[in-house]
Amino acid sequence: MKKEDQFKSRVYWNPYFGGFLLGLLIIFTFYITGRGLGASGALKSVVVTTTDVIATEHAHSNKYYSQFLDSDDSPMNNWLVFEALGMLFGAFVSGAIAGRLKLKVEHSPKITSTRRLVFALVGGALFGFGAQIARGCTSGAALSGISVLSTGGFITMLSIFGSGFLVAYLFRKNWI
Amino acid sequence: MGPLIPNGLIPIEWNFVISILIGFAFGYILEASGFSSSRKLVGVFYGYDFAVLKVFFTAAAVAVIGLYYMDYLNWLDISQLYIQPTYLWAAIAGGFIMGTGFLAGGYCPGTSLAGVAIGKIDAIAFTVGLMIGIFAFSELYEVLEPLFTASNLGNPTLADSFGISPYMLILGFSLCAIIAFYVSDKVRAKVKKVIY
């Protein structure tokens, strides 16, 4: 067990090193584009586009979707979608170099894979829903927001981490 | 002077190439820091792994110091950078729902993409869930609109909201981060190890 622990800490980057590089990347992104990083926006584009293809009239009459369908450009054709494609590729390359590419369900030995997948699906739905209400997720609202001292970014960050600690006890069986 | 694209110093056609390259670096950093593992991510909430806290606050401190320093050197006009609007109740409620989703699902949107990329099936479930959540919000938008648009405070920074110099705020934030790093190491030494 001890040996495995040491092995893990060697294969992942030192968190301060990763954080430092991520900070430089945020500076670079703001310097070039005037905006920060994002993640949930790309998935919103996928949802808007899918709805538009399946139910065009419905999408255009919906007050939320229609905000993103006004222009002639497809919502897939935006910055965040390309960024997300780059993210998938970058994470894949990192995983490939470190030998972490493996199809598996990661879960605590105390719970089943099915339970893990159900909670992942429900947790994802909550997160997606909350990210729309707060106008951004951990990347776009909290991290990029704090980088420019946005008041909203700080409130969102405190709310995400604060509520996480509040509900951690309820979900402890899934993790520890 | 930056930002380069809004000021027309880089042609807009380069936007997509740049976005893919930035995304690549973002995904690479997240995965290499271990953020493709849900059990590592939630460790911060149980005290057995503080990588999330360390990466997040190091990145935020480096970014905010760097951006304000570049503004000071006139390399960048910080007033041109996008500051998301503050809708007080939406930020609190949305954050609360996201925190609950984080503990239930073990990921956030960016990290779940990193998990998907290396084959985590639970990350795929989480990402499908994200789209369901976004779809549900869109369909319920008319009901949620009062919460979504309540108490719009504009686009303030903390310097505007509290009337404190941004440099003092950055100093305070950096000190808080250092204290949090120190305390997290103390806590981790006391908490029972979790092998994952």
mmCIF file of C-alpha atoms in Angstrom:
data_model
loop_
_atom_site.group_PDB
_atom_site.id
_atom_site.type_symbol
_atom_site.label_atom_id
_atom_site.label_comp_id
_atom_site.label_asym_id
_atom_site.label_seq_id
_atom_site.Cartn_x
_atom_site.Cartn_y
_atom_site.Cartn_z
ATOM 1 C CA MET A 1 0.000 0.000 0.000
ATOM 2 C CA LYS A 2 2.743 2.394 0.995
ATOM 3 C CA LYS A 3 4.607 1.742 -2.210
ATOM 4 C CA GLU A 4 1.520 2.403 -4.314
ATOM 5 C CA ASP A 5 1.026 5.698 -2.527
ATOM 6 C CA GLN A 6 4.559 6.783 -3.340
ATOM 7 C CA PHE A 7 4.145 5.688 -6.928
ATOM 8 C CA LYS A 8 0.991 7.806 -7.362
ATOM 9 C CA SER A 9 2.555 10.922 -5.984
ATOM 10 C CA ARG A 10 5.412 10.510 -8.420
ATOM 11 C CA VAL A 11 3.319 10.116 -11.556
ATOM 12 C CA TYR A 12 1.128 13.157 -10.963
ATOM 13 C CA TRP A 13 2.669 16.600 -11.088
ATOM 14 C CA ASN A 14 3.415 18.478 -7.923
ATOM 15 C CA PRO A 15 0.172 20.465 -7.359
ATOM 16 C CA TYR A 16 2.029 23.766 -6.985
ATOM 17 C CA PHE A 17 3.755 23.149 -10.321
ATOM 18 C CA GLY A 18 0.433 22.316 -12.007
ATOM 19 C CA GLY A 19 -1.183 25.346 -10.391
ATOM 20 C CA PHE A 20 1.656 27.620 -11.489
ATOM 21 C CA LEU A 21 1.382 26.466 -15.113
ATOM 22 C CA LEU A 22 -2.407 26.804 -14.986
ATOM 23 C CA GLY A 23 -2.006 30.363 -13.678
ATOM 24 C CA LEU A 24 0.342 31.203 -16.571
ATOM 25 C CA LEU A 25 -2.171 29.705 -19.002
ATOM 26 C CA ILE A 26 -4.947 31.908 -17.579
ATOM 27 C CA ILE A 27 -2.736 34.999 -17.966
ATOM 28 C CA PHE A 28 -1.924 33.990 -21.547
ATOM 29 C CA THR A 29 -5.602 33.380 -22.338
ATOM 30 C CA PHE A 30 -6.707 36.759 -20.973
ATOM 31 C CA TYR A 31 -3.765 38.493 -22.703
ATOM 32 C CA ILE A 32 -4.635 37.020 -26.097
ATOM 33 C CA THR A 33 -8.439 36.840 -26.020
ATOM 34 C CA GLY A 34 -9.570 39.200 -23.261
ATOM 35 C CA ARG A 35 -11.512 36.339 -21.633
ATOM 36 C CA GLY A 36 -10.695 33.449 -19.315
ATOM 37 C CA LEU A 37 -10.944 29.686 -19.597
ATOM 38 C CA GLY A 38 -14.234 27.792 -19.674
ATOM 39 C CA ALA A 39 -15.611 24.287 -19.784
ATOM 40 C CA SER A 40 -19.391 24.126 -19.335
ATOM 41 C CA GLY A 41 -20.015 26.572 -22.199
ATOM 42 C CA ALA A 42 -18.974 23.980 -24.765
ATOM 43 C CA LEU A 43 -21.521 21.486 -23.430
ATOM 44 C CA LYS A 44 -24.198 24.174 -23.556
ATOM 45 C CA SER A 45 -23.390 24.628 -27.251
ATOM 46 C CA VAL A 46 -23.815 20.891 -27.782
ATOM 47 C CA VAL A 47 -27.211 20.937 -26.029
ATOM 48 C CA VAL A 48 -28.415 24.022 -27.934
ATOM 49 C CA THR A 49 -27.289 22.597 -31.288
ATOM 50 C CA THR A 50 -28.805 19.169 -30.616
ATOM 51 C CA THR A 51 -32.128 20.719 -29.619
ATOM 52 C CA ASP A 52 -32.027 22.974 -32.667
ATOM 53 C CA VAL A 53 -31.506 19.988 -34.975
ATOM 54 C CA ILE A 54 -34.177 17.790 -33.379
ATOM 55 C CA ALA A 55 -36.794 20.454 -32.608
ATOM 56 C CA THR A 56 -35.947 23.631 -34.516
ATOM 57 C CA GLU A 57 -39.185 25.487 -33.790
ATOM 58 C CA HIS A 58 -39.084 24.625 -30.125
ATOM 59 C CA ALA A 59 -35.471 25.796 -29.822
ATOM 60 C CA HIS A 60 -36.213 29.129 -31.493
ATOM 61 C CA SER A 61 -39.302 29.787 -29.378
ATOM 62 C CA ASN A 62 -37.492 28.920 -26.134
ATOM 63 C CA LYS A 63 -36.298 32.079 -24.432
ATOM 64 C CA TYR A 64 -32.949 30.567 -23.374
ATOM 65 C CA TYR A 65 -31.892 28.636 -26.496
ATOM 66 C CA SER A 66 -32.932 31.435 -28.824
ATOM 67 C CA GLN A 67 -30.328 33.753 -27.254
ATOM 68 C CA PHE A 68 -27.635 31.508 -28.748
ATOM 69 C CA LEU A 69 -29.367 30.898 -32.085
ATOM 70 C CA ASP A 70 -29.804 34.508 -33.174
ATOM 71 C CA SER A 71 -26.756 34.840 -35.370
ATOM 72 C CA ASP A 72 -26.074 32.966 -38.592
ATOM 73 C CA ASP A 73 -23.181 31.136 -36.964
ATOM 74 C CA SER A 74 -23.858 27.717 -35.554
ATOM 75 C CA PRO A 75 -23.417 27.691 -31.753
ATOM 76 C CA MET A 76 -21.020 24.773 -32.259
ATOM 77 C CA ASN A 77 -18.780 27.177 -34.102
ATOM 78 C CA ASN A 78 -17.627 29.055 -31.045
ATOM 79 C CA TRP A 79 -14.480 29.500 -29.067
ATOM 80 C CA LEU A 80 -15.423 27.267 -26.155
ATOM 81 C CA VAL A 81 -16.232 24.263 -28.340
ATOM 82 C CA PHE A 82 -12.796 24.348 -29.948
ATOM 83 C CA GLU A 83 -11.249 24.839 -26.536
ATOM 84 C CA ALA A 84 -13.077 21.754 -25.236
ATOM 85 C CA LEU A 85 -11.893 19.680 -28.198
ATOM 86 C CA GLY A 86 -8.366 20.817 -27.417
ATOM 87 C CA MET A 87 -8.893 19.833 -23.764
ATOM 88 C CA LEU A 88 -9.908 16.294 -24.707
ATOM 89 C CA PHE A 89 -6.841 15.993 -26.902
ATOM 90 C CA GLY A 90 -4.465 17.489 -24.309
ATOM 91 C CA ALA A 91 -5.746 15.285 -21.499
ATOM 92 C CA PHE A 92 -5.500 12.256 -23.785
ATOM 93 C CA VAL A 93 -1.865 13.000 -24.607
ATOM 94 C CA SER A 94 -1.001 13.513 -20.933
ATOM 95 C CA GLY A 95 -2.755 10.262 -19.998
ATOM 96 C CA ALA A 96 -1.020 8.407 -22.849
ATOM 97 C CA ILE A 97 2.435 9.615 -21.807
ATOM 98 C CA ALA A 98 1.819 8.658 -18.163
ATOM 99 C CA GLY A 99 0.265 5.297 -19.087
ATOM 100 C CA ARG A 100 -3.160 6.102 -17.637
ATOM 101 C CA LEU A 101 -5.332 5.337 -20.673
ATOM 102 C CA LYS A 102 -7.764 2.700 -19.478
ATOM 103 C CA LEU A 103 -11.487 2.156 -19.892
ATOM 104 C CA LYS A 104 -12.792 1.788 -16.350
ATOM 105 C CA VAL A 105 -15.249 2.945 -13.711
ATOM 106 C CA GLU A 106 -13.302 4.478 -10.861
ATOM 107 C CA HIS A 107 -15.006 3.941 -7.518
ATOM 108 C CA SER A 108 -14.390 3.226 -3.864
ATOM 109 C CA PRO A 109 -14.175 -0.533 -3.132
ATOM 110 C CA LYS A 110 -17.088 -0.043 -0.732
ATOM 111 C CA ILE A 111 -19.590 0.734 -3.498
ATOM 112 C CA THR A 112 -20.537 -0.934 -6.795
ATOM 113 C CA SER A 113 -19.787 0.421 -10.282
ATOM 114 C CA THR A 114 -23.512 0.846 -10.886
ATOM 115 C CA ARG A 115 -23.919 3.002 -7.795
ATOM 116 C CA ARG A 116 -20.927 5.082 -8.884
ATOM 117 C CA LEU A 117 -22.354 5.592 -12.364
ATOM 118 C CA VAL A 118 -25.808 6.572 -11.075
ATOM 119 C CA PHE A 119 -24.303 9.130 -8.709
ATOM 120 C CA ALA A 120 -22.002 10.425 -11.475
ATOM 121 C CA LEU A 121 -24.981 10.930 -13.797
ATOM 122 C CA VAL A 122 -27.097 12.665 -11.140
ATOM 123 C CA GLY A 123 -24.135 14.742 -9.944
ATOM 124 C CA GLY A 124 -23.429 15.788 -13.518
ATOM 125 C CA ALA A 125 -27.045 16.841 -14.016
ATOM 126 C CA LEU A 126 -26.934 18.944 -10.838
ATOM 127 C CA PHE A 127 -23.630 20.498 -11.839
ATOM 128 C CA GLY A 128 -24.856 21.328 -15.354
ATOM 129 C CA PHE A 129 -28.037 22.852 -13.953
ATOM 130 C CA GLY A 130 -26.159 24.894 -11.333
ATOM 131 C CA ALA A 131 -23.571 26.088 -13.862
ATOM 132 C CA GLN A 132 -26.346 27.584 -15.996
ATOM 133 C CA ILE A 133 -27.885 29.390 -13.020
ATOM 134 C CA ALA A 134 -24.509 30.795 -11.917
ATOM 135 C CA ARG A 135 -23.498 31.626 -15.535
ATOM 136 C CA GLY A 136 -20.395 29.452 -15.391
ATOM 137 C CA CYS A 137 -18.686 26.564 -13.665
ATOM 138 C CA THR A 138 -15.516 26.082 -11.632
ATOM 139 C CA SER A 139 -13.389 27.126 -14.634
ATOM 140 C CA GLY A 140 -15.366 29.910 -16.260
ATOM 141 C CA ALA A 141 -17.017 31.528 -13.241
ATOM 142 C CA ALA A 142 -14.851 30.679 -10.236
ATOM 143 C CA LEU A 143 -11.242 30.354 -11.496
ATOM 144 C CA SER A 144 -11.334 32.858 -14.364
ATOM 145 C CA GLY A 145 -13.505 35.186 -12.250
ATOM 146 C CA ILE A 146 -11.067 35.246 -9.345
ATOM 147 C CA SER A 147 -8.207 35.912 -11.767
ATOM 148 C CA VAL A 148 -9.725 39.318 -12.532
ATOM 149 C CA LEU A 149 -11.058 39.815 -8.966
ATOM 150 C CA SER A 150 -14.686 39.462 -10.113
ATOM 151 C CA THR A 151 -17.067 39.701 -7.158
ATOM 152 C CA GLY A 152 -19.390 37.169 -8.793
ATOM 153 C CA GLY A 153 -16.456 34.794 -9.293
ATOM 154 C CA PHE A 154 -15.597 34.909 -5.591
ATOM 155 C CA ILE A 155 -19.208 34.353 -4.534
ATOM 156 C CA THR A 156 -19.549 31.389 -6.897
ATOM 157 C CA MET A 157 -16.256 29.887 -5.701
ATOM 158 C CA LEU A 158 -17.199 30.260 -2.019
ATOM 159 C CA SER A 159 -20.631 28.810 -2.708
ATOM 160 C CA ILE A 160 -19.278 25.754 -4.588
ATOM 161 C CA PHE A 161 -16.618 24.884 -2.002
ATOM 162 C CA GLY A 162 -18.769 25.868 0.981
ATOM 163 C CA SER A 163 -21.697 23.719 -0.089
ATOM 164 C CA GLY A 164 -19.271 20.923 -0.947
ATOM 165 C CA PHE A 165 -18.074 20.840 2.657
ATOM 166 C CA LEU A 166 -21.673 21.088 3.905
ATOM 167 C CA VAL A 167 -22.894 18.062 1.940
ATOM 168 C CA ALA A 168 -19.658 16.011 2.116
ATOM 169 C CA TYR A 169 -20.984 14.079 5.121
ATOM 170 C CA LEU A 170 -24.041 12.901 3.163
ATOM 171 C CA PHE A 171 -21.914 11.421 0.394
ATOM 172 C CA ARG A 172 -19.076 10.012 2.545
ATOM 173 C CA LYS A 173 -19.937 6.377 1.851
ATOM 174 C CA ASN A 174 -19.218 6.901 -1.849
ATOM 175 C CA TRP A 175 -15.707 8.147 -1.271
ATOM 176 C CA ILE A 176 -14.139 7.076 2.029
ATOM 177 C CA MET B 1 -1.228 46.488 -25.718
ATOM 178 C CA GLY B 2 -3.230 43.470 -24.680
ATOM 179 C CA PRO B 3 -5.723 41.900 -24.879
ATOM 180 C CA LEU B 4 -4.470 41.210 -28.391
ATOM 181 C CA ILE B 5 -7.511 39.888 -30.264
ATOM 182 C CA PRO B 6 -10.029 42.494 -28.988
ATOM 183 C CA ASN B 7 -7.558 45.224 -29.944
ATOM 184 C CA GLY B 8 -7.136 43.808 -33.446
ATOM 185 C CA LEU B 9 -3.471 42.888 -32.971
ATOM 186 C CA ILE B 10 -4.117 39.263 -33.934
ATOM 187 C CA PRO B 11 -6.550 38.598 -36.797
ATOM 188 C CA ILE B 12 -9.793 37.025 -35.604
ATOM 189 C CA GLU B 13 -9.218 34.067 -37.953
ATOM 190 C CA TRP B 14 -6.521 32.881 -35.574
ATOM 191 C CA ASN B 15 -9.093 32.610 -32.822
ATOM 192 C CA PHE B 16 -9.903 28.946 -33.378
ATOM 193 C CA VAL B 17 -6.298 27.815 -33.714
ATOM 194 C CA ILE B 18 -5.507 29.620 -30.480
ATOM 195 C CA SER B 19 -8.561 28.172 -28.749
ATOM 196 C CA ILE B 20 -7.531 24.618 -29.612
ATOM 197 C CA LEU B 21 -3.967 25.226 -28.393
ATOM 198 C CA ILE B 22 -5.176 26.807 -25.136
ATOM 199 C CA GLY B 23 -7.627 23.930 -24.665
ATOM 200 C CA PHE B 24 -4.824 21.431 -25.261
ATOM 201 C CA ALA B 25 -2.677 23.032 -22.563
ATOM 202 C CA PHE B 26 -5.642 23.248 -20.174
ATOM 203 C CA GLY B 27 -6.546 19.570 -20.639
ATOM 204 C CA TYR B 28 -2.917 18.514 -20.338
ATOM 205 C CA ILE B 29 -2.394 20.428 -17.073
ATOM 206 C CA LEU B 30 -5.633 19.098 -15.544
ATOM 207 C CA GLU B 31 -4.817 15.490 -16.415
ATOM 208 C CA ALA B 32 -1.157 15.699 -15.396
ATOM 209 C CA SER B 33 -2.202 17.197 -12.035
ATOM 210 C CA GLY B 34 -4.413 14.167 -11.410
ATOM 211 C CA PHE B 35 -7.734 15.899 -12.074
ATOM 212 C CA SER B 36 -8.948 13.064 -14.286
ATOM 213 C CA SER B 37 -9.537 11.079 -11.065
ATOM 214 C CA SER B 38 -12.750 11.791 -9.159
ATOM 215 C CA ARG B 39 -11.389 10.197 -5.999
ATOM 216 C CA LYS B 40 -8.447 12.573 -6.036
ATOM 217 C CA LEU B 41 -10.710 15.578 -6.690
ATOM 218 C CA VAL B 42 -13.124 15.001 -3.804
ATOM 219 C CA GLY B 43 -10.215 14.332 -1.435
ATOM 220 C CA VAL B 44 -10.220 18.017 -0.501
ATOM 221 C CA PHE B 45 -13.679 17.620 1.100
ATOM 222 C CA TYR B 46 -12.593 14.679 3.274
ATOM 223 C CA GLY B 47 -9.073 15.874 4.025
ATOM 224 C CA TYR B 48 -7.119 13.043 2.401
ATOM 225 C CA ASP B 49 -5.909 14.896 -0.731
ATOM 226 C CA PHE B 50 -5.622 18.661 -1.139
ATOM 227 C CA ALA B 51 -4.462 18.750 -4.776
ATOM 228 C CA VAL B 52 -7.629 20.629 -5.810
ATOM 229 C CA LEU B 53 -7.090 23.351 -3.226
ATOM 230 C CA LYS B 54 -3.393 23.690 -4.063
ATOM 231 C CA VAL B 55 -3.764 23.744 -7.844
ATOM 232 C CA PHE B 56 -6.817 26.011 -7.773
ATOM 233 C CA PHE B 57 -5.466 28.650 -5.414
ATOM 234 C CA THR B 58 -1.924 28.598 -6.843
ATOM 235 C CA ALA B 59 -3.386 29.134 -10.324
ATOM 236 C CA ALA B 60 -5.696 31.921 -9.156
ATOM 237 C CA ALA B 61 -2.918 33.709 -7.232
ATOM 238 C CA VAL B 62 -0.415 33.453 -10.111
ATOM 239 C CA ALA B 63 -3.053 34.656 -12.595
ATOM 240 C CA VAL B 64 -4.317 37.610 -10.572
ATOM 241 C CA ILE B 65 -0.785 38.774 -9.654
ATOM 242 C CA GLY B 66 0.380 38.373 -13.256
ATOM 243 C CA LEU B 67 -2.584 40.157 -14.826
ATOM 244 C CA TYR B 68 -2.414 43.124 -12.473
ATOM 245 C CA TYR B 69 1.364 43.326 -12.895
ATOM 246 C CA MET B 70 0.999 43.358 -16.687
ATOM 247 C CA ASP B 71 -1.594 46.116 -16.281
ATOM 248 C CA TYR B 72 0.883 48.049 -14.097
ATOM 249 C CA LEU B 73 3.541 47.689 -16.811
ATOM 250 C CA ASN B 74 1.028 48.834 -19.463
ATOM 251 C CA TRP B 75 1.303 45.557 -21.356
ATOM 252 C CA LEU B 76 -2.379 44.920 -20.839
ATOM 253 C CA ASP B 77 -5.422 47.053 -20.124
ATOM 254 C CA ILE B 78 -7.171 45.226 -17.322
ATOM 255 C CA SER B 79 -10.348 47.257 -17.802
ATOM 256 C CA GLN B 80 -10.767 45.596 -21.218
ATOM 257 C CA LEU B 81 -10.848 42.085 -19.773
ATOM 258 C CA TYR B 82 -14.174 40.309 -19.456
ATOM 259 C CA ILE B 83 -15.560 40.385 -15.938
ATOM 260 C CA GLN B 84 -18.607 38.242 -15.567
ATOM 261 C CA PRO B 85 -21.697 39.978 -14.199
ATOM 262 C CA THR B 86 -22.597 39.472 -10.563
ATOM 263 C CA TYR B 87 -26.132 38.254 -10.024
ATOM 264 C CA LEU B 88 -26.045 37.711 -6.295
ATOM 265 C CA TRP B 89 -28.709 35.035 -5.773
ATOM 266 C CA ALA B 90 -27.954 33.180 -8.976
ATOM 267 C CA ALA B 91 -24.257 32.939 -7.994
ATOM 268 C CA ILE B 92 -25.121 31.622 -4.528
ATOM 269 C CA ALA B 93 -27.862 29.199 -5.619
ATOM 270 C CA GLY B 94 -25.949 27.995 -8.684
ATOM 271 C CA GLY B 95 -22.806 27.497 -6.605
ATOM 272 C CA PHE B 96 -24.733 25.521 -4.001
ATOM 273 C CA ILE B 97 -26.204 23.190 -6.638
ATOM 274 C CA MET B 98 -22.772 22.794 -8.246
ATOM 275 C CA GLY B 99 -21.163 21.935 -4.892
ATOM 276 C CA THR B 100 -23.776 19.233 -4.303
ATOM 277 C CA GLY B 101 -23.239 17.921 -7.829
ATOM 278 C CA PHE B 102 -19.478 17.897 -7.229
ATOM 279 C CA LEU B 103 -19.801 15.641 -4.154
ATOM 280 C CA ALA B 104 -22.392 13.388 -5.791
ATOM 281 C CA GLY B 105 -20.614 13.091 -9.139
ATOM 282 C CA GLY B 106 -16.971 13.598 -8.213
ATOM 283 C CA TYR B 107 -16.155 15.921 -11.101
ATOM 284 C CA CYS B 108 -16.730 19.407 -12.435
ATOM 285 C CA PRO B 109 -17.182 20.096 -16.173
ATOM 286 C CA GLY B 110 -13.514 20.688 -17.059
ATOM 287 C CA THR B 111 -12.183 17.778 -15.047
ATOM 288 C CA SER B 112 -14.856 15.414 -16.379
ATOM 289 C CA LEU B 113 -13.604 16.144 -19.904
ATOM 290 C CA ALA B 114 -10.112 15.190 -18.708
ATOM 291 C CA GLY B 115 -11.587 11.968 -17.270
ATOM 292 C CA VAL B 116 -13.445 11.195 -20.510
ATOM 293 C CA ALA B 117 -10.223 11.651 -22.490
ATOM 294 C CA ILE B 118 -8.412 8.891 -20.599
ATOM 295 C CA GLY B 119 -11.347 6.473 -20.577
ATOM 296 C CA LYS B 120 -13.084 6.985 -17.224
ATOM 297 C CA ILE B 121 -16.601 5.651 -17.712
ATOM 298 C CA ASP B 122 -17.843 7.519 -14.621
ATOM 299 C CA ALA B 123 -16.612 10.741 -16.254
ATOM 300 C CA ILE B 124 -18.617 9.882 -19.370
ATOM 301 C CA ALA B 125 -21.723 9.421 -17.170
ATOM 302 C CA PHE B 126 -21.016 12.747 -15.485
ATOM 303 C CA THR B 127 -20.663 14.523 -18.853
ATOM 304 C CA VAL B 128 -23.949 13.035 -20.087
ATOM 305 C CA GLY B 129 -25.452 14.249 -16.805
ATOM 306 C CA LEU B 130 -24.105 17.747 -17.443
ATOM 307 C CA MET B 131 -25.951 17.910 -20.731
ATOM 308 C CA ILE B 132 -29.149 16.651 -19.089
ATOM 309 C CA GLY B 133 -28.804 19.378 -16.451
ATOM 310 C CA ILE B 134 -28.229 22.086 -19.060
ATOM 311 C CA PHE B 135 -31.218 20.797 -21.033
ATOM 312 C CA ALA B 136 -33.403 20.816 -17.897
ATOM 313 C CA PHE B 137 -32.383 24.389 -17.108
ATOM 314 C CA SER B 138 -33.152 25.539 -20.655
ATOM 315 C CA GLU B 139 -36.588 23.911 -20.628
ATOM 316 C CA LEU B 140 -37.396 25.390 -17.212
ATOM 317 C CA TYR B 141 -35.911 28.780 -18.079
ATOM 318 C CA GLU B 142 -39.171 30.727 -17.860
ATOM 319 C CA VAL B 143 -39.753 29.436 -14.320
ATOM 320 C CA LEU B 144 -36.143 30.105 -13.294
ATOM 321 C CA GLU B 145 -35.773 33.495 -14.934
ATOM 322 C CA PRO B 146 -36.655 35.524 -11.786
ATOM 323 C CA LEU B 147 -33.839 33.775 -9.866
ATOM 324 C CA PHE B 148 -31.501 33.941 -12.871
ATOM 325 C CA THR B 149 -31.832 37.704 -13.250
ATOM 326 C CA ALA B 150 -32.448 38.803 -9.633
ATOM 327 C CA SER B 151 -30.203 41.413 -7.967
ATOM 328 C CA ASN B 152 -27.971 42.253 -10.893
ATOM 329 C CA LEU B 153 -25.034 44.159 -9.420
ATOM 330 C CA GLY B 154 -23.379 44.855 -12.776
ATOM 331 C CA ASN B 155 -19.793 43.700 -13.401
ATOM 332 C CA PRO B 156 -17.998 44.713 -10.208
ATOM 333 C CA THR B 157 -14.600 43.547 -9.026
ATOM 334 C CA LEU B 158 -13.948 43.089 -5.320
ATOM 335 C CA ALA B 159 -12.085 46.410 -5.480
ATOM 336 C CA ASP B 160 -15.324 48.087 -6.594
ATOM 337 C CA SER B 161 -17.523 46.192 -4.147
ATOM 338 C CA PHE B 162 -15.439 46.931 -1.064
ATOM 339 C CA GLY B 163 -13.667 50.108 -2.118
ATOM 340 C CA ILE B 164 -10.243 48.584 -1.346
ATOM 341 C CA SER B 165 -7.163 48.845 -3.566
ATOM 342 C CA PRO B 166 -6.886 45.771 -5.839
ATOM 343 C CA TYR B 167 -3.234 45.396 -4.825
ATOM 344 C CA MET B 168 -4.199 45.051 -1.159
ATOM 345 C CA LEU B 169 -6.854 42.503 -2.114
ATOM 346 C CA ILE B 170 -4.303 40.484 -4.088
ATOM 347 C CA LEU B 171 -1.885 40.577 -1.167
ATOM 348 C CA GLY B 172 -4.657 39.421 1.172
ATOM 349 C CA PHE B 173 -5.752 36.679 -1.215
ATOM 350 C CA SER B 174 -2.184 35.393 -1.594
ATOM 351 C CA LEU B 175 -1.685 35.325 2.186
ATOM 352 C CA CYS B 176 -4.965 33.420 2.611
ATOM 353 C CA ALA B 177 -3.790 30.906 0.004
ATOM 354 C CA ILE B 178 -0.460 30.359 1.800
ATOM 355 C CA ILE B 179 -2.249 29.863 5.131
ATOM 356 C CA ALA B 180 -4.681 27.425 3.486
ATOM 357 C CA PHE B 181 -1.756 25.429 2.032
ATOM 358 C CA TYR B 182 -0.094 25.251 5.432
ATOM 359 C CA VAL B 183 -3.285 24.202 7.236
ATOM 360 C CA SER B 184 -4.119 21.626 4.551
ATOM 361 C CA ASP B 185 -0.776 19.865 5.076
ATOM 362 C CA LYS B 186 -1.443 19.746 8.845
ATOM 363 C CA VAL B 187 -4.931 18.326 8.292
ATOM 364 C CA ARG B 188 -3.733 15.746 5.793
ATOM 365 C CA ALA B 189 -1.129 14.462 8.246
ATOM 366 C CA LYS B 190 -3.918 13.744 10.750
ATOM 367 C CA VAL B 191 -6.573 12.264 8.455
ATOM 368 C CA LYS B 192 -6.657 8.542 7.752
ATOM 369 C CA LYS B 193 -5.070 7.772 4.386
ATOM 370 C CA VAL B 194 -7.338 6.726 1.563
ATOM 371 C CA ILE B 195 -5.738 4.600 -1.139
ATOM 372 C CA TYR B 196 -7.209 5.122 -4.589
#
